[in-house]
Tab-separated table of C-alpha atoms in Angstrom:
chain	number	residue	atom	x	y	z
A	1	MET	CA	-12.959	-103.590	-235.751
A	2	TYR	CA	-11.260	-103.681	-239.148
A	3	GLU	CA	-8.147	-101.567	-238.593
A	4	TRP	CA	-5.924	-100.253	-235.826
A	5	SER	CA	-7.061	-97.039	-234.175
A	6	ASP	CA	-4.882	-93.929	-234.075
A	7	GLU	CA	-4.084	-94.730	-230.436
A	8	HIS	CA	-3.096	-98.269	-231.380
A	9	ARG	CA	-0.810	-96.964	-234.129
A	10	MET	CA	0.801	-94.504	-231.768
A	11	ILE	CA	1.570	-97.269	-229.264
A	12	ARG	CA	2.748	-99.563	-232.071
A	13	ASP	CA	5.169	-96.944	-233.381
A	14	ALA	CA	6.518	-96.285	-229.884
A	15	VAL	CA	7.039	-99.983	-229.188
A	16	ARG	CA	8.634	-100.506	-232.611
A	17	GLN	CA	11.076	-97.678	-231.960
A	18	TRP	CA	11.910	-99.194	-228.586
A	19	VAL	CA	12.481	-102.617	-230.155
A	20	GLU	CA	14.787	-101.099	-232.773
A	21	ALA	CA	16.763	-99.267	-230.087
A	22	GLU	CA	16.826	-101.844	-227.276
A	23	VAL	CA	16.264	-105.315	-228.735
A	24	ARG	CA	17.586	-105.432	-232.277
A	25	PRO	CA	21.122	-104.324	-231.280
A	26	ARG	CA	21.131	-107.257	-228.807
A	27	ARG	CA	19.639	-109.771	-231.230
A	28	GLU	CA	22.806	-111.813	-231.710
A	29	GLU	CA	23.560	-111.704	-227.996
A	30	LEU	CA	20.092	-113.044	-227.208
A	31	GLU	CA	20.149	-115.523	-230.086
A	32	PHE	CA	23.649	-116.958	-229.752
A	33	GLY	CA	25.098	-115.749	-226.457
A	34	ASP	CA	22.986	-117.582	-223.854
A	35	THR	CA	21.895	-114.208	-222.481
A	36	PRO	CA	18.745	-114.448	-220.303
A	37	PRO	CA	16.031	-112.159	-221.690
A	38	TYR	CA	14.625	-110.869	-218.431
A	39	ASP	CA	16.435	-107.520	-218.181
A	40	VAL	CA	15.166	-106.650	-221.667
A	41	ILE	CA	11.602	-107.558	-220.697
A	42	ARG	CA	11.828	-105.538	-217.482
A	43	SER	CA	13.041	-102.583	-219.539
A	44	LEU	CA	9.918	-102.911	-221.715
A	45	TYR	CA	7.721	-102.989	-218.618
A	46	SER	CA	9.300	-99.926	-217.058
A	47	THR	CA	9.522	-97.912	-220.305
A	48	PHE	CA	5.818	-98.270	-221.076
A	49	GLY	CA	4.534	-98.346	-217.503
A	50	MET	CA	3.335	-101.923	-217.827
A	51	ASP	CA	4.563	-102.719	-214.312
A	52	SER	CA	2.632	-99.809	-212.812
A	53	MET	CA	-0.509	-100.706	-214.744
A	54	ALA	CA	-0.245	-104.314	-213.577
A	55	ARG	CA	0.190	-103.175	-209.991
A	56	ASP	CA	-2.865	-100.884	-210.147
A	57	THR	CA	-5.029	-103.543	-211.789
A	58	PHE	CA	-3.944	-106.091	-209.197
A	59	LYS	CA	-4.769	-103.735	-206.330
A	60	ARG	CA	-8.282	-103.080	-207.642
A	61	ARG	CA	-8.962	-106.766	-208.162
A	62	ILE	CA	-7.796	-107.705	-204.676
A	63	GLU	CA	-9.976	-104.973	-203.190
A	64	ARG	CA	-13.019	-106.363	-204.998
A	65	GLU	CA	-12.261	-109.921	-203.934
A	66	ARG	CA	-11.634	-108.944	-200.331
A	67	ALA	CA	-14.901	-106.987	-200.212
A	68	ALA	CA	-16.765	-109.995	-201.574
A	69	ALA	CA	-15.069	-112.341	-199.116
A	70	GLU	CA	-16.099	-110.103	-196.211
A	71	GLY	CA	-19.724	-110.165	-197.330
A	72	GLY	CA	-19.859	-106.620	-198.581
A	73	ALA	CA	-20.951	-105.440	-201.999
A	74	PRO	CA	-17.931	-105.809	-204.267
A	75	ALA	CA	-17.001	-103.061	-206.669
A	76	SER	CA	-18.272	-103.482	-210.215
A	77	GLU	CA	-16.211	-105.910	-212.256
A	78	GLU	CA	-13.870	-104.334	-214.789
A	79	ARG	CA	-14.302	-105.410	-218.347
A	80	GLY	CA	-11.244	-105.819	-220.479
A	81	GLY	CA	-12.091	-103.302	-223.174
A	82	GLY	CA	-10.844	-103.701	-226.717
A	83	GLY	CA	-8.346	-100.919	-226.192
A	84	ASN	CA	-6.803	-102.787	-223.285
A	85	ALA	CA	-6.590	-106.013	-225.279
A	86	GLY	CA	-5.045	-104.157	-228.190
A	87	MET	CA	-2.441	-102.571	-225.940
A	88	THR	CA	-1.591	-106.029	-224.634
A	89	LEU	CA	-1.246	-107.597	-228.082
A	90	ILE	CA	0.703	-104.805	-229.780
A	91	PRO	CA	3.928	-105.420	-227.790
A	92	ILE	CA	3.612	-109.134	-228.607
A	93	ILE	CA	3.352	-108.396	-232.330
A	94	GLU	CA	6.228	-105.941	-232.312
A	95	LEU	CA	8.567	-108.116	-230.247
A	96	CYS	CA	7.882	-111.046	-232.585
A	97	ARG	CA	9.092	-108.977	-235.519
A	98	CYS	CA	12.524	-109.240	-233.949
A	99	SER	CA	12.746	-111.841	-231.179
A	100	PRO	CA	9.710	-114.101	-230.665
A	101	GLY	CA	11.433	-115.879	-227.785
A	102	LEU	CA	11.045	-112.770	-225.643
A	103	VAL	CA	7.285	-113.092	-225.968
A	104	THR	CA	7.369	-116.754	-224.978
A	105	ALA	CA	9.410	-115.985	-221.869
A	106	MET	CA	7.177	-113.051	-220.960
A	107	GLY	CA	3.908	-114.791	-221.757
A	108	VAL	CA	4.574	-117.910	-219.713
A	109	SER	CA	5.541	-115.839	-216.678
A	110	THR	CA	2.554	-113.493	-216.749
A	111	GLY	CA	0.026	-115.297	-218.935
A	112	LEU	CA	0.356	-118.799	-217.497
A	113	ALA	CA	2.120	-118.804	-214.120
A	114	ALA	CA	0.644	-115.566	-212.782
A	115	ALA	CA	-2.725	-116.143	-214.440
A	116	THR	CA	-3.016	-119.589	-212.852
A	117	ILE	CA	-2.343	-118.158	-209.412
A	118	MET	CA	-4.805	-115.333	-210.016
A	119	SER	CA	-7.558	-117.686	-211.179
A	120	ARG	CA	-7.076	-120.453	-208.606
A	121	GLY	CA	-5.258	-119.004	-205.637
A	122	THR	CA	-6.531	-117.539	-202.403
A	123	ILE	CA	-6.199	-113.803	-201.798
A	124	ALA	CA	-3.164	-114.481	-199.609
A	125	GLN	CA	-1.543	-116.595	-202.320
A	126	LYS	CA	-2.159	-113.930	-204.940
A	127	GLU	CA	-0.566	-111.280	-202.761
A	128	ARG	CA	2.329	-113.584	-201.906
A	129	TRP	CA	3.268	-114.668	-205.442
A	130	ALA	CA	1.177	-113.237	-208.289
A	131	LEU	CA	1.943	-109.515	-208.062
A	132	ASP	CA	5.703	-109.957	-208.463
A	133	LEU	CA	5.060	-112.072	-211.560
A	134	LEU	CA	2.548	-109.648	-213.075
A	135	THR	CA	5.017	-106.761	-212.718
A	136	PHE	CA	7.897	-109.000	-213.862
A	137	GLU	CA	9.897	-108.301	-210.739
A	138	LYS	CA	10.142	-112.090	-210.587
A	139	VAL	CA	10.152	-114.745	-213.300
A	140	GLY	CA	7.517	-117.481	-213.403
A	141	ALA	CA	7.270	-120.964	-214.927
A	142	TRP	CA	4.268	-123.212	-215.529
A	143	ALA	CA	5.228	-126.869	-215.273
A	144	ILE	CA	2.889	-129.411	-216.843
A	145	THR	CA	4.838	-131.271	-219.583
A	146	GLU	CA	6.747	-134.425	-218.648
A	147	PRO	CA	9.352	-136.487	-220.521
A	148	ASP	CA	6.876	-139.293	-221.258
A	149	SER	CA	3.662	-137.306	-221.665
A	150	GLY	CA	3.891	-134.838	-224.554
A	151	SER	CA	0.413	-133.969	-225.781
A	152	ASP	CA	-1.150	-136.499	-223.364
A	153	ALA	CA	-0.294	-134.208	-220.460
A	154	PHE	CA	-2.859	-135.474	-217.959
A	155	GLY	CA	-3.208	-139.041	-219.144
A	156	ARG	CA	0.477	-139.883	-218.776
A	157	MET	CA	1.322	-137.524	-215.938
A	158	GLN	CA	3.541	-139.271	-213.380
A	159	SER	CA	4.415	-136.399	-211.048
A	160	THR	CA	2.727	-136.880	-207.689
A	161	ALA	CA	1.777	-135.234	-204.449
A	162	ARG	CA	1.407	-137.466	-201.396
A	163	ARG	CA	-0.068	-136.328	-198.101
A	164	ASP	CA	2.195	-136.561	-195.082
A	165	GLY	CA	0.520	-135.131	-191.996
A	166	ASP	CA	-0.203	-131.474	-192.619
A	167	GLU	CA	2.211	-131.384	-195.553
A	168	TYR	CA	2.576	-132.785	-199.050
A	169	VAL	CA	5.591	-134.567	-200.495
A	170	LEU	CA	6.113	-133.830	-204.198
A	171	ASN	CA	8.019	-135.989	-206.670
A	172	GLY	CA	8.394	-135.942	-210.445
A	173	ASN	CA	10.195	-134.597	-213.498
A	174	LYS	CA	9.094	-131.892	-215.918
A	175	THR	CA	10.589	-131.011	-219.304
A	176	PHE	CA	10.395	-128.298	-221.973
A	177	ILE	CA	9.586	-125.786	-219.220
A	178	THR	CA	9.842	-122.211	-220.448
A	179	ASN	CA	11.789	-120.081	-217.925
A	180	GLY	CA	12.535	-123.296	-216.016
A	181	PRO	CA	16.251	-122.586	-215.556
A	182	TYR	CA	15.745	-119.112	-214.089
A	183	ALA	CA	12.224	-119.097	-212.621
A	184	ASP	CA	11.827	-117.616	-209.154
A	185	THR	CA	8.289	-119.015	-208.883
A	186	THR	CA	6.999	-122.204	-210.494
A	187	VAL	CA	3.445	-123.514	-210.730
A	188	PHE	CA	3.896	-127.291	-210.483
A	189	ILE	CA	1.030	-129.485	-211.707
A	190	CYS	CA	0.776	-133.069	-210.490
A	191	LYS	CA	-1.575	-135.863	-209.399
A	192	LEU	CA	-2.636	-136.592	-205.832
A	193	ASP	CA	-1.460	-140.102	-205.000
A	194	GLU	CA	-3.883	-141.697	-202.557
A	195	GLY	CA	-2.951	-145.227	-203.560
A	196	ASN	CA	-5.597	-145.173	-206.275
A	197	PRO	CA	-4.993	-145.834	-210.019
A	198	PRO	CA	-3.313	-142.882	-211.820
A	199	ALA	CA	-6.322	-142.354	-214.094
A	200	GLU	CA	-8.536	-141.673	-211.065
A	201	ARG	CA	-6.245	-139.211	-209.296
A	202	LYS	CA	-7.069	-135.553	-208.756
A	203	ILE	CA	-4.981	-132.917	-210.494
A	204	LEU	CA	-3.452	-130.408	-208.074
A	205	SER	CA	-1.195	-127.393	-208.509
A	206	PHE	CA	1.432	-126.119	-206.095
A	207	VAL	CA	3.630	-123.029	-206.010
A	208	LEU	CA	7.350	-123.696	-205.672
A	209	GLU	CA	10.229	-121.279	-205.248
A	210	ARG	CA	13.829	-121.427	-206.347
A	211	GLY	CA	16.162	-123.080	-203.866
A	212	MET	CA	13.636	-125.254	-202.064
A	213	PRO	CA	15.237	-128.505	-200.794
A	214	GLY	CA	14.852	-131.288	-203.344
A	215	PHE	CA	13.866	-128.903	-206.184
A	216	GLU	CA	16.393	-128.805	-209.056
A	217	GLN	CA	16.234	-126.479	-212.060
A	218	THR	CA	18.570	-127.477	-214.903
A	219	LYS	CA	20.614	-125.215	-217.141
A	220	PRO	CA	18.960	-124.134	-220.441
A	221	MET	CA	18.419	-126.823	-223.068
A	222	ARG	CA	19.736	-126.454	-226.618
A	223	LYS	CA	16.942	-126.205	-229.141
A	224	MET	CA	16.138	-125.405	-232.760
A	225	GLY	CA	14.656	-121.945	-232.227
A	226	MET	CA	13.342	-119.469	-229.654
A	227	HIS	CA	16.875	-119.087	-228.306
A	228	SER	CA	15.909	-115.947	-226.392
A	229	SER	CA	13.438	-118.019	-224.359
A	230	PRO	CA	15.271	-120.276	-221.877
A	231	THR	CA	13.829	-123.798	-221.644
A	232	GLY	CA	14.783	-126.388	-219.042
A	233	MET	CA	13.922	-129.452	-217.002
A	234	LEU	CA	12.734	-129.618	-213.400
A	235	PHE	CA	13.455	-132.448	-210.976
A	236	LEU	CA	11.589	-132.887	-207.694
A	237	GLN	CA	12.703	-135.408	-205.122
A	238	ASP	CA	10.725	-135.484	-201.875
A	239	VAL	CA	10.004	-131.755	-201.924
A	240	ARG	CA	7.985	-130.979	-198.794
A	241	VAL	CA	5.391	-128.217	-198.975
A	242	GLY	CA	2.683	-126.944	-196.683
A	243	ARG	CA	-0.961	-126.535	-197.581
A	244	ASP	CA	-0.295	-122.839	-198.062
A	245	ARG	CA	1.449	-123.748	-201.342
A	246	LEU	CA	-1.521	-125.738	-202.675
A	247	LEU	CA	-3.353	-123.332	-204.981
A	248	GLY	CA	-6.738	-122.559	-203.515
A	249	GLU	CA	-5.671	-124.453	-200.368
A	250	THR	CA	-8.174	-127.149	-201.326
A	251	GLU	CA	-8.081	-130.452	-203.179
A	252	GLU	CA	-11.676	-130.112	-204.311
A	253	VAL	CA	-11.285	-127.706	-207.239
A	254	PRO	CA	-10.692	-129.712	-210.458
A	255	TYR	CA	-7.688	-128.436	-212.370
A	256	ARG	CA	-8.489	-129.713	-215.858
A	257	GLU	CA	-10.888	-126.848	-216.599
A	258	GLY	CA	-8.320	-124.371	-215.336
A	259	ALA	CA	-5.752	-125.869	-217.679
A	260	LYS	CA	-8.175	-125.513	-220.591
A	261	GLN	CA	-8.557	-121.816	-219.794
A	262	ALA	CA	-4.786	-121.450	-219.708
A	263	PHE	CA	-4.459	-123.215	-223.058
A	264	SER	CA	-7.116	-120.933	-224.579
A	265	ILE	CA	-5.207	-117.837	-223.460
A	266	GLU	CA	-1.927	-119.250	-224.738
A	267	ARG	CA	-3.399	-120.260	-228.095
A	268	MET	CA	-4.948	-116.829	-228.632
A	269	GLY	CA	-1.531	-115.265	-228.082
A	270	VAL	CA	-0.071	-117.395	-230.869
A	271	ALA	CA	-2.114	-115.408	-233.423
A	272	ALA	CA	-0.422	-112.178	-232.342
A	273	MET	CA	2.979	-113.867	-232.370
A	274	ALA	CA	2.358	-115.234	-235.849
A	275	LEU	CA	1.281	-111.801	-237.086
A	276	GLY	CA	4.562	-110.297	-235.929
A	277	ILE	CA	6.620	-113.027	-237.617
A	278	VAL	CA	4.647	-112.844	-240.863
A	279	ASP	CA	4.699	-109.044	-240.960
A	280	ARG	CA	8.474	-108.932	-240.615
A	281	CYS	CA	9.079	-111.773	-243.091
A	282	LEU	CA	6.904	-110.015	-245.660
A	283	GLU	CA	8.648	-106.693	-245.077
A	284	LEU	CA	12.093	-108.257	-245.523
A	285	SER	CA	11.006	-110.311	-248.537
A	286	ILE	CA	9.555	-107.303	-250.370
A	287	ALA	CA	12.759	-105.332	-249.870
A	288	TYR	CA	14.926	-108.259	-251.008
A	289	ALA	CA	12.696	-108.961	-254.033
A	290	LYS	CA	13.202	-105.363	-255.172
A	291	GLU	CA	16.980	-105.242	-254.740
A	292	CYS	CA	18.053	-108.763	-255.754
A	293	ILE	CA	18.747	-108.890	-259.501
A	294	ARG	CA	18.594	-112.235	-261.321
A	295	PHE	CA	18.329	-112.838	-265.067
A	296	GLY	CA	18.514	-109.132	-265.726
A	297	LYS	CA	15.691	-107.944	-263.483
A	298	PRO	CA	14.625	-107.819	-259.815
A	299	ILE	CA	13.378	-111.210	-258.658
A	300	GLY	CA	10.153	-109.516	-257.599
A	301	GLU	CA	9.252	-109.277	-261.296
A	302	HIS	CA	9.273	-113.061	-261.603
A	303	GLN	CA	5.802	-114.541	-261.194
A	304	LEU	CA	6.813	-117.349	-258.833
A	305	ILE	CA	8.242	-114.790	-256.395
A	306	GLN	CA	5.125	-112.668	-256.811
A	307	ASP	CA	3.026	-115.713	-255.917
A	308	LYS	CA	4.931	-116.119	-252.647
A	309	LEU	CA	4.634	-112.436	-251.775
A	310	ALA	CA	0.901	-112.424	-252.522
A	311	ARG	CA	0.324	-115.476	-250.324
A	312	MET	CA	2.294	-113.815	-247.534
A	313	GLU	CA	0.038	-110.779	-247.717
A	314	VAL	CA	-3.084	-112.957	-247.614
A	315	ALA	CA	-1.733	-114.641	-244.480
A	316	ARG	CA	-0.916	-111.266	-242.916
A	317	ILE	CA	-4.441	-109.965	-243.536
A	318	ASN	CA	-6.024	-113.139	-242.169
A	319	LEU	CA	-3.879	-113.062	-239.044
A	320	GLU	CA	-4.594	-109.399	-238.457
A	321	ASN	CA	-8.326	-110.118	-238.710
A	322	LEU	CA	-7.983	-112.940	-236.168
A	323	VAL	CA	-6.260	-110.523	-233.807
A	324	PHE	CA	-8.996	-107.934	-234.389
A	325	ARG	CA	-11.623	-110.593	-233.601
A	326	SER	CA	-9.943	-111.470	-230.313
A	327	ILE	CA	-9.795	-107.772	-229.402
A	328	GLU	CA	-13.485	-107.335	-230.205
A	329	LYS	CA	-14.476	-110.358	-228.126
A	330	SER	CA	-12.399	-109.063	-225.226
A	331	SER	CA	-14.126	-105.698	-225.539
A	332	ALA	CA	-17.502	-107.441	-225.342
A	333	GLY	CA	-16.399	-109.490	-222.340
A	334	VAL	CA	-16.795	-112.735	-224.321
A	335	PRO	CA	-13.922	-115.199	-223.828
A	336	LEU	CA	-12.728	-117.444	-226.626
A	337	ASP	CA	-13.821	-121.017	-226.086
A	338	LEU	CA	-11.238	-123.763	-226.434
A	339	THR	CA	-12.378	-124.801	-229.913
A	340	GLU	CA	-12.174	-121.304	-231.372
A	341	ALA	CA	-8.823	-120.776	-229.706
A	342	SER	CA	-7.635	-124.067	-231.212
A	343	ALA	CA	-8.799	-123.019	-234.687
A	344	MET	CA	-7.044	-119.688	-234.307
A	345	LYS	CA	-3.863	-121.363	-233.122
A	346	LEU	CA	-3.881	-123.997	-235.883
A	347	TYR	CA	-4.200	-121.462	-238.690
A	348	SER	CA	-1.776	-118.980	-237.147
A	349	ALA	CA	0.987	-121.500	-236.508
A	350	ARG	CA	0.777	-122.961	-239.992
A	351	ALA	CA	0.662	-119.531	-241.620
A	352	ALA	CA	3.703	-118.282	-239.714
A	353	THR	CA	5.743	-121.377	-240.547
A	354	GLU	CA	4.786	-121.366	-244.231
A	355	VAL	CA	5.470	-117.656	-244.634
A	356	ALA	CA	8.818	-117.855	-242.845
A	357	LEU	CA	9.943	-120.782	-245.000
A	358	ASP	CA	8.825	-118.932	-248.135
A	359	ALA	CA	10.891	-115.972	-246.978
A	360	VAL	CA	13.927	-118.241	-246.687
A	361	GLN	CA	13.191	-119.496	-250.216
A	362	ILE	CA	12.987	-115.965	-251.589
A	363	PHE	CA	16.344	-115.142	-250.013
A	364	GLY	CA	17.821	-118.343	-251.446
A	365	GLY	CA	21.229	-119.240	-250.048
A	366	ASN	CA	21.304	-116.020	-248.058
A	367	GLY	CA	18.106	-117.068	-246.302
A	368	TYR	CA	19.878	-120.148	-244.974
A	369	MET	CA	22.577	-118.032	-243.330
A	370	ALA	CA	22.256	-116.998	-239.686
A	371	GLU	CA	23.188	-113.376	-240.454
A	372	TYR	CA	19.852	-112.951	-242.241
A	373	GLU	CA	16.804	-112.500	-240.022
A	374	VAL	CA	14.559	-114.825	-241.992
A	375	GLU	CA	16.708	-117.795	-240.937
A	376	GLN	CA	15.988	-117.090	-237.274
A	377	LEU	CA	12.304	-116.341	-237.860
A	378	ALA	CA	11.860	-119.651	-239.709
A	379	ARG	CA	13.370	-121.566	-236.792
A	380	ASP	CA	11.317	-119.619	-234.280
A	381	ALA	CA	8.045	-120.037	-236.189
A	382	LYS	CA	8.193	-123.832	-236.223
A	383	VAL	CA	7.580	-124.213	-232.499
A	384	LEU	CA	4.207	-122.489	-232.867
A	385	GLN	CA	3.029	-125.754	-234.417
A	386	ILE	CA	4.243	-127.695	-231.383
A	387	TYR	CA	3.853	-125.869	-228.083
A	388	ALA	CA	0.501	-124.984	-226.513
A	389	GLY	CA	-0.785	-128.113	-228.258
A	390	THR	CA	0.473	-129.543	-231.543
A	391	ASP	CA	-1.340	-129.012	-234.834
A	392	GLU	CA	-2.679	-132.532	-234.506
A	393	ILE	CA	-4.164	-131.774	-231.069
A	394	GLN	CA	-5.810	-128.619	-232.427
A	395	ILE	CA	-7.363	-130.572	-235.301
A	396	SER	CA	-8.642	-133.206	-232.901
A	397	GLN	CA	-10.167	-130.558	-230.613
A	398	ILE	CA	-11.889	-128.776	-233.495
A	399	ALA	CA	-13.224	-131.982	-235.021
A	400	ARG	CA	-14.555	-133.316	-231.692
A	401	SER	CA	-16.432	-130.063	-231.186
A	402	LEU	CA	-17.946	-130.212	-234.675
A	403	LEU	CA	-19.055	-133.809	-234.236
A	404	ALA	CA	-20.369	-133.494	-230.675
């Protein structure tokens, strides 16, 4: 795959028109007005039938799993063709041309919270919690990061689950949790405390719901960018849960590999997000370079500005090719391994940040003003180098793989 198909372009144009009509007029409200993004996301789902498609896909998957569980011959497994992957990534790209935070809020709910339940939960748990997240009828959060853990998420994890009869008692604090303030359903990741040293404890995941006794969700945190993606802290004090809330209803399935799969999915999505940011920054910079007159001619005729624009285009092409590669691998049924996902994420995050900052530079003083889009996109791009694993973590992962 080296270019978008006619069907892809048709969907892209439709989504872009929707963004211009439904999101861009609300940009300042989402960016500066503390407006939760979820009604906008639900509008996207209903307009393009994404909720119905999610419901149909879920139904077919549950039917296959139930047939297998009953000992019958399950229906043939669906492969995620390239067209399907493209249709998933196009809304991400187009939303990131305007409001990348919407993608973060949407992706964590469906791509992390729901995906974790779908990959690790029992059929009953999937029916109980996952479908509402996949259709975005409810909002999900995925809680792994803690105040004193950062990139060492498992090594310094202090949140615990302790058995108490047929129940578990959960305690701990989580921070930087996307959708945390408003989540209806939260996947809470912690260690099983059996009196053993923390390094030897099993990693478990539980499903929590808003309003449970002892479960506190804070108001949104103030942050540099991604203002349209609410981020908060979670506090658990002696939250009692039954085994039905333990994903898989077993302690014997190691969670670390599941977390790696989640990180791979998240890191692949960063390439599409970066493409949207870069594409819009380039578009705005070209227009400004043509209309802004300095020293008697458009600044686009100055070689230093041309250098920036050319580098932006190189980044755009590279990012688009990374997205095409992920679509092709999805079409072939070949998942990205963690190292390739890390390489993709590292390049994409750096490219988006560099391009956005160059766009600010091209706009000069105007680029530093909040009324110009490039100011917001520069703030939003920076977090791509931090969440889903910092640049330094990606480099470490890639290098370890090369030297293994």
